[in-house]
């Protein structure tokens, strides 16, 4: 079975993101970019399934500019077999557009499983995996913290508000990852060298014949209202009397 | 301008989830006629509860055996079919809404606004939502002629109250082909007598600093004293001190209690984004440099294991 994993290039999660003064976007100049952390977990899970003999090949895919090659190389260094970059320069690639694009790759590659991060930490949309599953007409198991593949079905434990939900889905299916699914491996230097020689195919978005869906128009970006630093209190009695005076105790 | 709005009810088969009343407040902000739809095997109690809420013009029930469990693949085609007569479809931004609504949106070929914090201008179809773990707040516009589809960040809205009279309830059938490729096995939930994390006015959260599952009893004990719900940081969840459904933050629950106590939590951005709308934040941490103090209304430096028992006594 082949597994297709999506890899999005995003601002690194350690960076304190700043909104540009003119409200046109966020500062990206000289900012560290990384693989979306949830996608890293998705890659790791696919690799483990290959190592367990469940999968035969792990293909990673990204949509975006040539810069995304960096993140695909990271995934290849982790151990993915090959990569596909759908070149989409200067295109506002919103979740539905991405899902339609991924559907074309799915039709081309015919994977048994697609694993995506549950959300990208830039737009925080939490939509793409579900949308792909819908367009593909296949099952989805979102927010997975456990995944077991058994023949032509997969059993997933999902992190939902009320607790841990278990569902079984027929393959092919889309699984989206939660943080607890696994701990991504550390990439070693020789693996980075090896990754340079692994195949990375580029396909122009225009060549896939994707119909562009309607998208949201972003009007303005603003920094969040800041909570200001309050006061440091000396001891418990001072804290309690402060809370009482504020009416919350 | 009058819109027809369809709001997806969240429930467990018996009780209407409080997130529905909060999402309803957002739906009412669109200034149109709001219908709440209940997908269930048997919708009775849930539909009655929804009918009581202020601003609901009608409750629709779609009863069939397959709707007895919440499977996105089963619900989405029904939502998409029902959406035909509506200008907007909303759901709470809970794991339920996040799972099912994008699937319906894709079937409808429409983009989704995730985590609506505010209806900026219903006529202009613009909404406010957070990005980058809440480090950027954006206003987005749904283009004319495109259905408005959105999940509602429940912490940003006050629950709609119960109205003076109940809305009519109407059973409807939806023509949609349902897949059989997904099977619901079950839900493991830790029964708790404590208040619900997402609606409790007071929340006590513990972080990695609490140190172990065993030690977490100091958090539970303080919470009991305060009648508070218990939350946790991701690190505490990952370390196995408490179950995942207690996680507060960007990728956990976004909450807005009147009082939030962060105990042994450093204040990583991913955690803070989950509590930005809290009324008063109290932080107890032994590290005076912990970033949590930058946003706390009251900070107390010291060891949680000495301070919490003191605090319990002082509260009386
Ligand atoms: C993609 C992504 C998503 C994430 N989503 C979330 C999320 O939704 N929610 C979330 O919480 N995190 C999330 N995280 C993790 C987040 O980045 C932090 O790692 C996490 O919040 C840290 O938890 P913590 O504050 O409990 O632990 P730490 O950062 O280890 O802090 C522990 C604190 O306890 C204090 N302490 C230790 N002992 C004592 C004592 N005896 N008395 C008093 N204080 C003590 C220490 O001084 C320290 O400040 C996410 C991370 C990623 C990458």
XYZ file of C-alpha atoms and ligand atoms in Angstrom:
618
model
C 0.000 0.000 0.000
C 1.104 3.486 -0.800
C 0.656 6.324 1.698
C 0.384 9.928 0.613
C 1.284 12.528 3.235
C 0.787 16.260 2.938
C 3.512 18.637 4.043
C 2.818 22.342 4.423
C 5.471 25.021 4.739
C 4.575 27.298 7.649
C 6.202 29.779 9.999
C 8.021 27.765 12.657
C 5.941 27.247 15.771
C 8.599 28.820 17.985
C 8.410 32.139 16.163
C 6.329 34.876 17.714
C 4.313 35.916 14.687
C 3.985 39.668 14.124
C 1.301 41.391 12.115
C 2.679 43.948 9.626
C 2.082 47.571 10.534
C -0.115 48.194 7.494
C -2.371 45.230 8.264
C -1.609 43.524 4.960
C -0.355 40.287 6.439
C 2.168 38.879 8.851
C 5.915 39.438 8.842
C 7.680 36.656 6.944
C 10.960 38.379 6.019
C 13.840 36.489 7.573
C 11.418 34.354 9.573
C 12.201 30.689 10.124
C 9.945 28.351 8.139
C 9.317 24.703 8.982
C 7.142 21.720 8.263
C 3.739 22.187 9.887
C 4.177 20.227 13.164
C 1.040 18.158 12.601
C 2.323 17.169 9.145
C 5.599 16.072 10.676
C 3.563 13.709 12.838
C 1.760 12.554 9.689
C 5.077 11.761 7.980
C 6.300 9.914 11.065
C 3.153 7.797 11.204
C 3.470 6.850 7.540
C 7.096 5.869 8.050
C 6.172 3.683 11.000
C 3.516 1.961 8.908
C 6.121 1.306 6.228
C 8.574 0.010 8.801
C 5.869 -2.287 10.144
C 5.411 -3.710 6.647
C 1.908 -2.255 6.276
C 2.919 0.305 3.661
C 5.318 -0.144 0.794
C 5.892 3.470 -0.171
C 5.576 6.888 1.455
C 5.012 9.816 -0.898
C 5.016 13.349 0.487
C 3.312 16.218 -1.292
C 3.224 19.962 -0.930
C 1.517 22.767 -2.807
C 3.220 26.131 -3.166
C 6.292 27.941 -4.375
C 9.738 26.477 -5.048
C 10.611 27.219 -1.407
C 8.448 24.287 -0.348
C 11.189 22.003 -1.638
C 12.942 22.623 1.688
C 10.102 21.122 3.675
C 9.738 18.219 1.247
C 13.469 17.542 1.634
C 12.984 17.484 5.395
C 10.295 14.846 4.969
C 12.560 12.886 2.607
C 15.331 13.104 5.185
C 12.950 11.671 7.756
C 12.609 8.705 5.407
C 9.883 9.361 2.852
C 10.568 7.673 -0.498
C 9.725 10.480 -2.891
C 8.150 13.886 -3.060
C 5.774 15.834 -5.267
C 5.616 19.601 -5.334
C 2.603 21.126 -7.005
C 3.987 24.481 -8.102
C 1.510 27.193 -7.275
C 3.261 30.535 -7.181
C 1.446 33.586 -5.846
C -1.770 31.694 -5.368
C -3.885 32.006 -2.259
C -4.114 28.285 -1.622
C -7.078 28.008 0.735
C -8.220 24.622 2.120
C -10.864 23.844 -0.516
C -8.449 24.693 -3.325
C -5.780 22.558 -1.666
C -8.241 19.685 -1.259
C -9.196 19.840 -4.938
C -5.535 19.861 -5.876
C -4.752 16.947 -3.585
C -7.641 15.030 -5.107
C -5.830 15.193 -8.457
C -2.720 13.730 -6.831
C -4.809 11.051 -5.169
C -6.311 10.101 -8.529
C -2.821 9.937 -10.014
C -1.138 8.056 -7.184
C -4.023 5.903 -5.903
C -2.792 5.697 -2.309
C -4.402 3.359 0.210
C -4.161 6.003 2.882
C -3.724 9.756 2.966
C -2.412 11.265 6.197
C -2.603 15.006 6.772
C -2.044 17.159 9.831
C -5.277 18.034 11.592
C -4.564 21.710 11.142
C -1.913 23.979 9.730
C -0.564 26.301 12.394
C -0.622 29.303 10.049
C -4.286 29.594 9.071
C -5.495 27.245 11.862
C -8.334 26.215 9.531
C -8.609 22.509 10.314
C -10.396 21.720 7.033
C -8.196 20.237 4.316
C -8.228 16.549 5.298
C -11.994 16.537 5.772
C -12.526 18.329 2.448
C -10.284 15.928 0.569
C -12.133 12.957 2.070
C -15.453 14.469 0.965
C -14.339 15.149 -2.608
C -12.772 11.714 -2.836
C -15.937 10.094 -1.444
C -13.887 8.199 1.104
C -13.961 7.935 4.927
C -12.192 10.320 7.256
C -10.725 9.786 10.707
C -9.761 13.170 12.081
C -7.729 14.084 15.191
C -6.175 10.627 15.378
C -4.070 9.720 18.388
C -3.879 6.042 17.479
C -3.955 4.333 14.101
C -4.022 0.619 13.385
C -4.215 -0.687 9.846
C -5.580 -4.172 9.455
C -6.059 -5.481 5.932
C -8.432 -3.156 4.140
C -9.594 -1.232 7.173
C -8.086 1.126 9.714
C -9.094 1.596 13.326
C -8.483 5.005 14.797
C -8.735 6.478 18.237
C -9.778 10.100 17.886
C -9.291 12.930 20.361
C -12.741 14.517 20.678
C -14.071 16.967 23.262
C -15.851 14.299 25.256
C -12.942 11.854 25.398
C -11.472 9.265 23.066
C -13.622 8.014 20.250
C -12.874 4.914 18.215
C -13.998 4.457 14.632
C -13.176 1.931 11.959
C -12.925 3.022 8.346
C -12.553 1.136 5.101
C -9.469 1.968 3.066
C -8.672 4.058 1.191
C -9.284 6.786 3.734
C -8.012 10.111 5.014
C -6.570 10.316 8.516
C -5.673 13.607 10.181
C -3.172 13.635 13.009
C -3.327 14.951 16.527
C -0.243 15.696 18.614
C -0.267 12.512 20.634
C -0.202 10.143 17.669
C 3.587 9.882 17.838
C 6.829 11.732 18.430
C 8.522 12.547 15.085
C 12.037 11.210 14.714
C 15.116 13.355 14.757
C 16.722 13.860 11.365
C 20.420 12.990 11.233
C 23.018 14.605 8.995
C 23.614 11.592 6.692
C 19.870 11.398 6.112
C 19.857 14.993 4.920
C 22.573 14.128 2.409
C 20.672 11.046 1.288
C 17.472 13.059 0.897
C 19.153 15.274 -1.683
C 19.259 12.328 -4.069
C 15.683 11.214 -3.577
C 13.179 12.026 -6.337
C 11.321 15.306 -6.071
C 8.870 15.774 -8.906
C 7.424 19.156 -9.774
C 4.007 19.515 -11.345
C 2.564 22.870 -12.369
C -0.817 23.509 -10.759
C -2.108 24.550 -14.191
C -1.247 21.105 -15.578
C -3.478 19.350 -13.062
C -6.633 20.987 -14.394
C -7.972 21.935 -10.981
C -11.067 24.078 -10.978
C -10.420 27.020 -8.660
C -13.164 27.215 -6.041
C -14.524 30.438 -4.579
C -12.279 31.631 -1.771
C -12.525 33.916 1.210
C -11.253 37.428 0.783
C -9.035 38.568 3.637
C -9.770 42.213 4.373
C -7.395 43.065 7.217
C -4.903 41.583 9.604
C -4.672 42.954 13.114
C -2.683 42.031 16.176
C -4.806 40.510 18.934
C -5.936 42.759 21.752
C -3.078 42.528 24.230
C -3.679 41.417 27.751
C -1.501 43.631 29.809
C 0.744 42.385 32.510
C -1.109 42.587 35.797
C 0.420 42.761 39.241
C 2.685 40.393 41.060
C 1.368 39.655 44.532
C 3.527 38.818 47.514
C 1.585 36.030 49.128
C -1.609 34.012 49.226
C -3.613 36.361 51.503
C -2.936 39.288 49.148
C -4.033 37.171 46.183
C -7.228 36.083 47.874
C -8.199 39.595 48.907
C -7.475 40.877 45.389
C -9.695 38.186 43.875
C -12.416 38.942 46.407
C -12.293 42.633 45.584
C -12.664 41.762 41.883
C -15.731 39.706 42.697
C -14.444 36.384 41.374
C -14.105 34.721 44.762
C -31.708 41.816 3.878
C -32.829 38.649 5.498
C -30.841 35.473 5.558
C -31.933 31.969 6.234
C -29.485 30.345 8.602
C -29.139 26.657 9.370
C -27.427 25.812 12.662
C -26.205 22.313 13.354
C -27.105 21.122 16.870
C -24.472 19.245 18.823
C -25.738 16.585 21.217
C -25.081 13.126 22.606
C -28.492 11.699 21.810
C -30.042 12.924 25.058
C -28.791 16.390 25.867
C -28.176 19.440 23.759
C -24.519 20.446 24.086
C -24.111 23.998 25.490
C -21.924 24.871 22.491
C -25.113 24.985 20.415
C -26.581 27.917 22.366
C -23.318 29.806 21.949
C -23.164 29.159 18.215
C -26.780 30.288 18.109
C -25.756 33.696 19.437
C -23.502 34.044 16.397
C -26.256 32.794 14.079
C -28.621 35.386 15.530
C -25.983 38.011 14.770
C -26.481 37.348 11.060
C -29.862 38.996 11.379
C -31.951 36.362 9.696
C -34.241 33.455 10.405
C -32.425 30.677 12.242
C -33.372 27.018 11.968
C -31.636 24.487 14.189
C -31.255 21.011 12.750
C -30.968 17.928 14.954
C -29.632 14.777 13.320
C -30.406 11.839 15.595
C -31.880 8.378 15.802
C -34.520 9.894 18.028
C -34.418 13.653 18.407
C -37.084 14.250 21.069
C -35.328 15.745 24.126
C -32.631 17.442 22.109
C -35.143 19.046 19.760
C -37.250 20.237 22.698
C -34.210 21.819 24.319
C -33.226 23.539 21.066
C -36.775 24.819 20.588
C -36.574 26.669 23.918
C -33.636 28.813 22.839
C -34.189 32.458 22.038
C -33.957 33.332 18.367
C -34.751 29.883 17.015
C -37.521 30.159 14.417
C -37.842 26.433 13.831
C -36.225 23.156 14.828
C -35.794 20.532 12.136
C -35.316 16.916 13.088
C -33.764 14.372 10.768
C -34.324 11.026 12.418
C -32.793 7.847 11.083
C -30.882 5.012 12.670
C -27.593 6.018 11.037
C -27.783 9.404 12.767
C -27.573 7.759 16.175
C -23.805 8.215 16.147
C -21.827 11.277 15.052
C -20.016 10.176 11.897
C -18.955 13.039 9.641
C -19.131 10.905 6.506
C -22.766 10.096 7.266
C -23.867 13.556 8.397
C -22.107 15.695 5.797
C -24.129 14.615 2.734
C -27.352 15.220 4.691
C -26.198 18.679 5.762
C -25.199 19.477 2.194
C -28.589 18.367 0.884
C -30.444 20.376 3.524
C -28.246 23.435 2.966
C -29.900 24.034 -0.391
C -32.564 26.290 1.043
C -30.217 28.301 3.260
C -27.857 31.244 2.856
C -25.662 30.218 5.768
C -24.771 27.022 7.601
C -23.118 27.223 11.012
C -21.844 24.734 13.571
C -19.983 25.134 16.847
C -16.206 24.971 16.529
C -15.991 21.891 18.720
C -14.346 18.665 17.586
C -17.796 17.679 16.287
C -18.213 20.824 14.182
C -14.611 20.782 13.021
C -15.013 17.198 11.861
C -18.261 17.443 9.966
C -18.645 20.967 8.610
C -15.609 21.071 6.272
C -16.838 17.818 4.769
C -20.205 19.408 4.053
C -18.559 22.592 2.771
C -16.489 20.630 0.262
C -19.597 18.863 -1.001
C -21.175 22.286 -1.478
C -18.079 23.684 -3.187
C -17.923 26.554 -0.702
C -15.098 27.803 1.476
C -15.445 27.597 5.262
C -14.775 30.309 7.817
C -13.257 28.466 10.786
C -13.573 29.761 14.350
C -15.750 32.821 13.842
C -15.112 35.193 16.771
C -17.406 37.945 15.602
C -19.842 38.814 12.853
C -18.215 42.037 11.671
C -20.912 43.022 9.193
C -23.638 40.581 8.202
C -24.599 42.631 5.134
C -21.010 42.741 3.947
C -20.678 39.026 4.819
C -17.556 39.689 6.875
C -16.338 37.760 9.895
C -13.472 37.955 12.364
C -11.319 34.915 13.076
C -7.946 34.071 14.627
C -4.866 32.767 12.798
C -1.331 31.854 13.893
C -2.456 30.630 17.323
C -4.296 33.894 17.828
C -1.278 36.054 17.009
C -3.192 37.562 14.115
C -6.869 38.387 13.961
C -8.228 38.641 10.442
C -11.431 39.913 8.913
C -12.553 37.741 6.030
C -15.361 38.195 3.562
C -17.433 35.456 2.013
C -17.944 36.394 -1.645
C -21.434 37.316 -2.862
C -23.385 34.406 -4.198
C -21.449 31.875 -2.115
C -23.028 30.144 0.836
C -21.707 31.267 4.214
C -20.331 28.235 6.000
C -18.669 28.643 9.336
C -17.723 27.134 12.650
C -18.244 29.344 15.679
C -15.606 29.806 18.350
C -17.900 29.222 21.286
C -15.704 31.075 23.799
C -16.385 34.299 21.891
C -20.174 34.210 22.303
C -22.533 34.273 25.279
C -25.022 31.437 25.136
C -28.429 32.455 23.807
C -30.958 32.470 26.633
C -34.164 30.477 26.795
C -36.997 32.312 25.127
C -40.536 32.937 26.331
C -42.082 30.447 23.936
C -40.905 27.292 22.210
C -40.230 27.220 18.490
C -42.109 24.712 16.325
C -40.433 21.365 15.690
C -40.705 19.826 12.247
C -39.580 16.378 11.180
C -37.922 16.432 7.787
C -36.451 13.756 5.580
C -33.376 14.403 3.559
C -32.588 12.709 0.294
C -28.947 11.806 0.539
C -27.057 8.652 -0.122
C -25.231 7.544 3.009
C -21.945 5.672 2.867
C -21.301 2.508 4.867
C -17.518 2.769 4.847
C -17.269 4.242 8.355
C -18.181 2.434 11.531
C -18.551 3.994 14.952
C -17.065 1.764 17.646
C -17.433 3.800 20.794
C -16.488 6.655 23.061
C -14.285 6.293 26.107
C -15.120 9.084 28.448
C -13.996 9.712 31.963
C -17.094 10.332 34.001
C -16.654 13.477 35.989
C -18.920 15.204 38.449
C -16.987 18.385 37.871
C -18.281 21.320 35.838
C -17.781 21.287 32.098
C -14.471 22.842 31.064
C -15.955 24.790 28.179
C -18.752 26.463 30.101
C -17.503 26.635 33.705
C -17.084 30.159 35.141
C -13.969 29.030 37.030
C -11.172 26.815 35.758
C -8.042 25.549 37.504
C -5.404 24.191 35.099
C -2.233 22.295 35.874
C 0.885 22.021 33.759
C 4.038 19.986 33.608
C 5.068 21.637 36.866
C 2.530 19.519 38.706
C 4.875 16.625 38.049
C 2.725 13.500 38.030
C -0.741 12.037 37.739
C -0.645 11.473 41.483
C 0.264 15.090 42.226
C -2.597 16.326 40.082
C -4.866 15.724 43.073
C -3.725 19.119 44.408
C -5.295 20.677 41.303
C -8.503 18.643 41.644
C -8.718 19.509 45.319
C -8.439 23.247 44.716
C -10.928 22.986 41.853
C -13.431 21.229 44.108
C -13.040 23.951 46.680
C -13.779 26.577 44.018
C -16.467 24.608 42.216
C -14.198 24.897 39.203
C -13.573 22.783 36.134
C -10.097 21.307 35.651
C -7.908 21.962 32.630
C -4.334 21.180 31.672
C -1.516 22.175 29.388
C -0.486 19.949 26.511
C 2.678 18.972 28.361
C 0.611 17.667 31.286
C -1.560 15.699 28.871
C 1.406 14.292 26.972
C 3.045 13.239 30.223
C -0.119 11.286 30.991
C -1.090 13.224 34.131
C -4.621 13.777 32.817
C -6.676 12.799 29.752
C -6.518 14.718 26.528
C -10.009 16.179 26.762
C -8.703 18.533 29.452
C -6.226 20.240 27.141
C -6.609 23.984 26.893
C -5.051 25.873 23.995
C -4.680 26.426 20.279
C -5.173 22.781 19.514
C -7.221 21.927 22.588
C -10.157 23.803 24.028
C -10.540 27.556 23.737
C -12.239 28.744 26.899
C -13.308 31.996 28.494
C -14.064 31.505 32.194
C -14.434 34.449 34.593
C -11.478 33.125 36.570
C -8.577 31.040 35.250
C -5.821 29.708 37.471
C -2.692 28.509 35.653
C -0.672 26.356 38.026
C 2.812 25.231 37.023
C 2.210 26.310 33.428
C 4.923 28.252 31.612
C 2.652 30.194 29.281
C 3.588 28.965 25.803
C 1.729 30.827 23.070
C -0.203 27.687 22.153
C -1.565 27.522 25.677
C -2.227 31.231 26.114
C -4.300 31.396 22.958
C -6.835 29.156 24.667
C -7.420 31.574 27.567
C -7.089 35.025 26.001
C -10.743 35.812 26.599
C -10.737 34.758 30.253
C -11.912 37.379 32.740
C -9.130 37.192 35.309
C -6.017 35.062 34.922
C -4.004 34.019 37.969
C -0.615 32.372 37.517
C 1.318 30.435 40.115
C 4.797 29.448 39.017
C 8.127 29.060 40.751
C 9.976 30.737 37.892
C 9.626 34.531 38.106
C 10.589 34.757 34.409
C 7.790 32.440 33.209
C 6.019 34.047 30.230
C 2.623 33.335 31.793
C 3.239 36.329 34.096
C 3.223 38.644 31.065
C -0.479 38.059 30.575
C -1.638 37.182 34.101
C -3.736 39.669 36.035
C -2.254 38.330 39.260
C 1.016 36.474 39.502
C 2.411 34.663 42.486
C 5.935 33.272 42.458
C 6.551 30.143 44.463
C 6.233 26.410 44.770
C 2.764 25.211 43.884
C 2.916 22.446 46.455
C 3.197 24.942 49.313
C 1.004 27.644 47.791
C -2.032 25.553 46.803
C -2.746 24.186 50.307
C -2.356 27.735 51.652
C -4.737 28.979 49.005
C -7.329 26.346 49.854
C -7.203 27.313 53.521
C -7.381 31.029 52.758
C -10.472 30.585 50.572
C -12.113 28.993 53.588
C 1.557 22.411 17.097
C 1.535 22.572 18.579
C 0.314 22.746 19.223
C 0.266 22.892 20.613
N -0.949 23.072 21.218
C -0.979 23.262 22.563
C -2.214 23.497 23.255
O -3.300 23.514 22.665
N -2.178 23.699 24.597
C -0.999 23.690 25.324
O -1.046 23.874 26.557
N 0.162 23.462 24.697
C 0.204 23.235 23.351
N 1.404 22.985 22.756
C 2.594 22.819 23.620
C 3.194 24.141 24.069
O 4.055 24.621 23.066
C 3.987 23.935 25.378
O 4.943 22.928 25.185
C 3.119 23.549 26.566
O 2.013 24.413 26.693
C 3.949 23.614 27.828
O 3.206 23.120 28.909
P 3.590 23.516 30.397
O 3.526 24.988 30.548
O 2.743 22.698 31.302
O 5.067 22.938 30.536
P 6.445 23.671 30.649
O 6.648 24.633 29.548
O 7.445 22.605 30.883
O 6.278 24.533 31.968
C 6.197 23.997 33.258
C 6.177 25.171 34.211
O 5.984 24.695 35.534
C 6.761 25.470 36.420
N 6.983 24.656 37.625
C 7.674 23.490 37.734
N 7.619 23.011 38.989
C 6.890 23.893 39.710
C 6.490 23.964 41.076
N 6.819 23.012 41.958
N 5.750 25.027 41.465
C 5.397 25.993 40.588
N 5.759 25.977 39.300
C 6.487 24.941 38.851
C 8.019 25.773 35.643
O 8.645 26.931 36.157
C 7.478 25.975 34.232
O 7.159 27.323 33.983
C 1.465 22.848 21.372
C 2.686 22.677 20.712
C 2.727 22.524 19.340
C 4.043 22.320 18.674
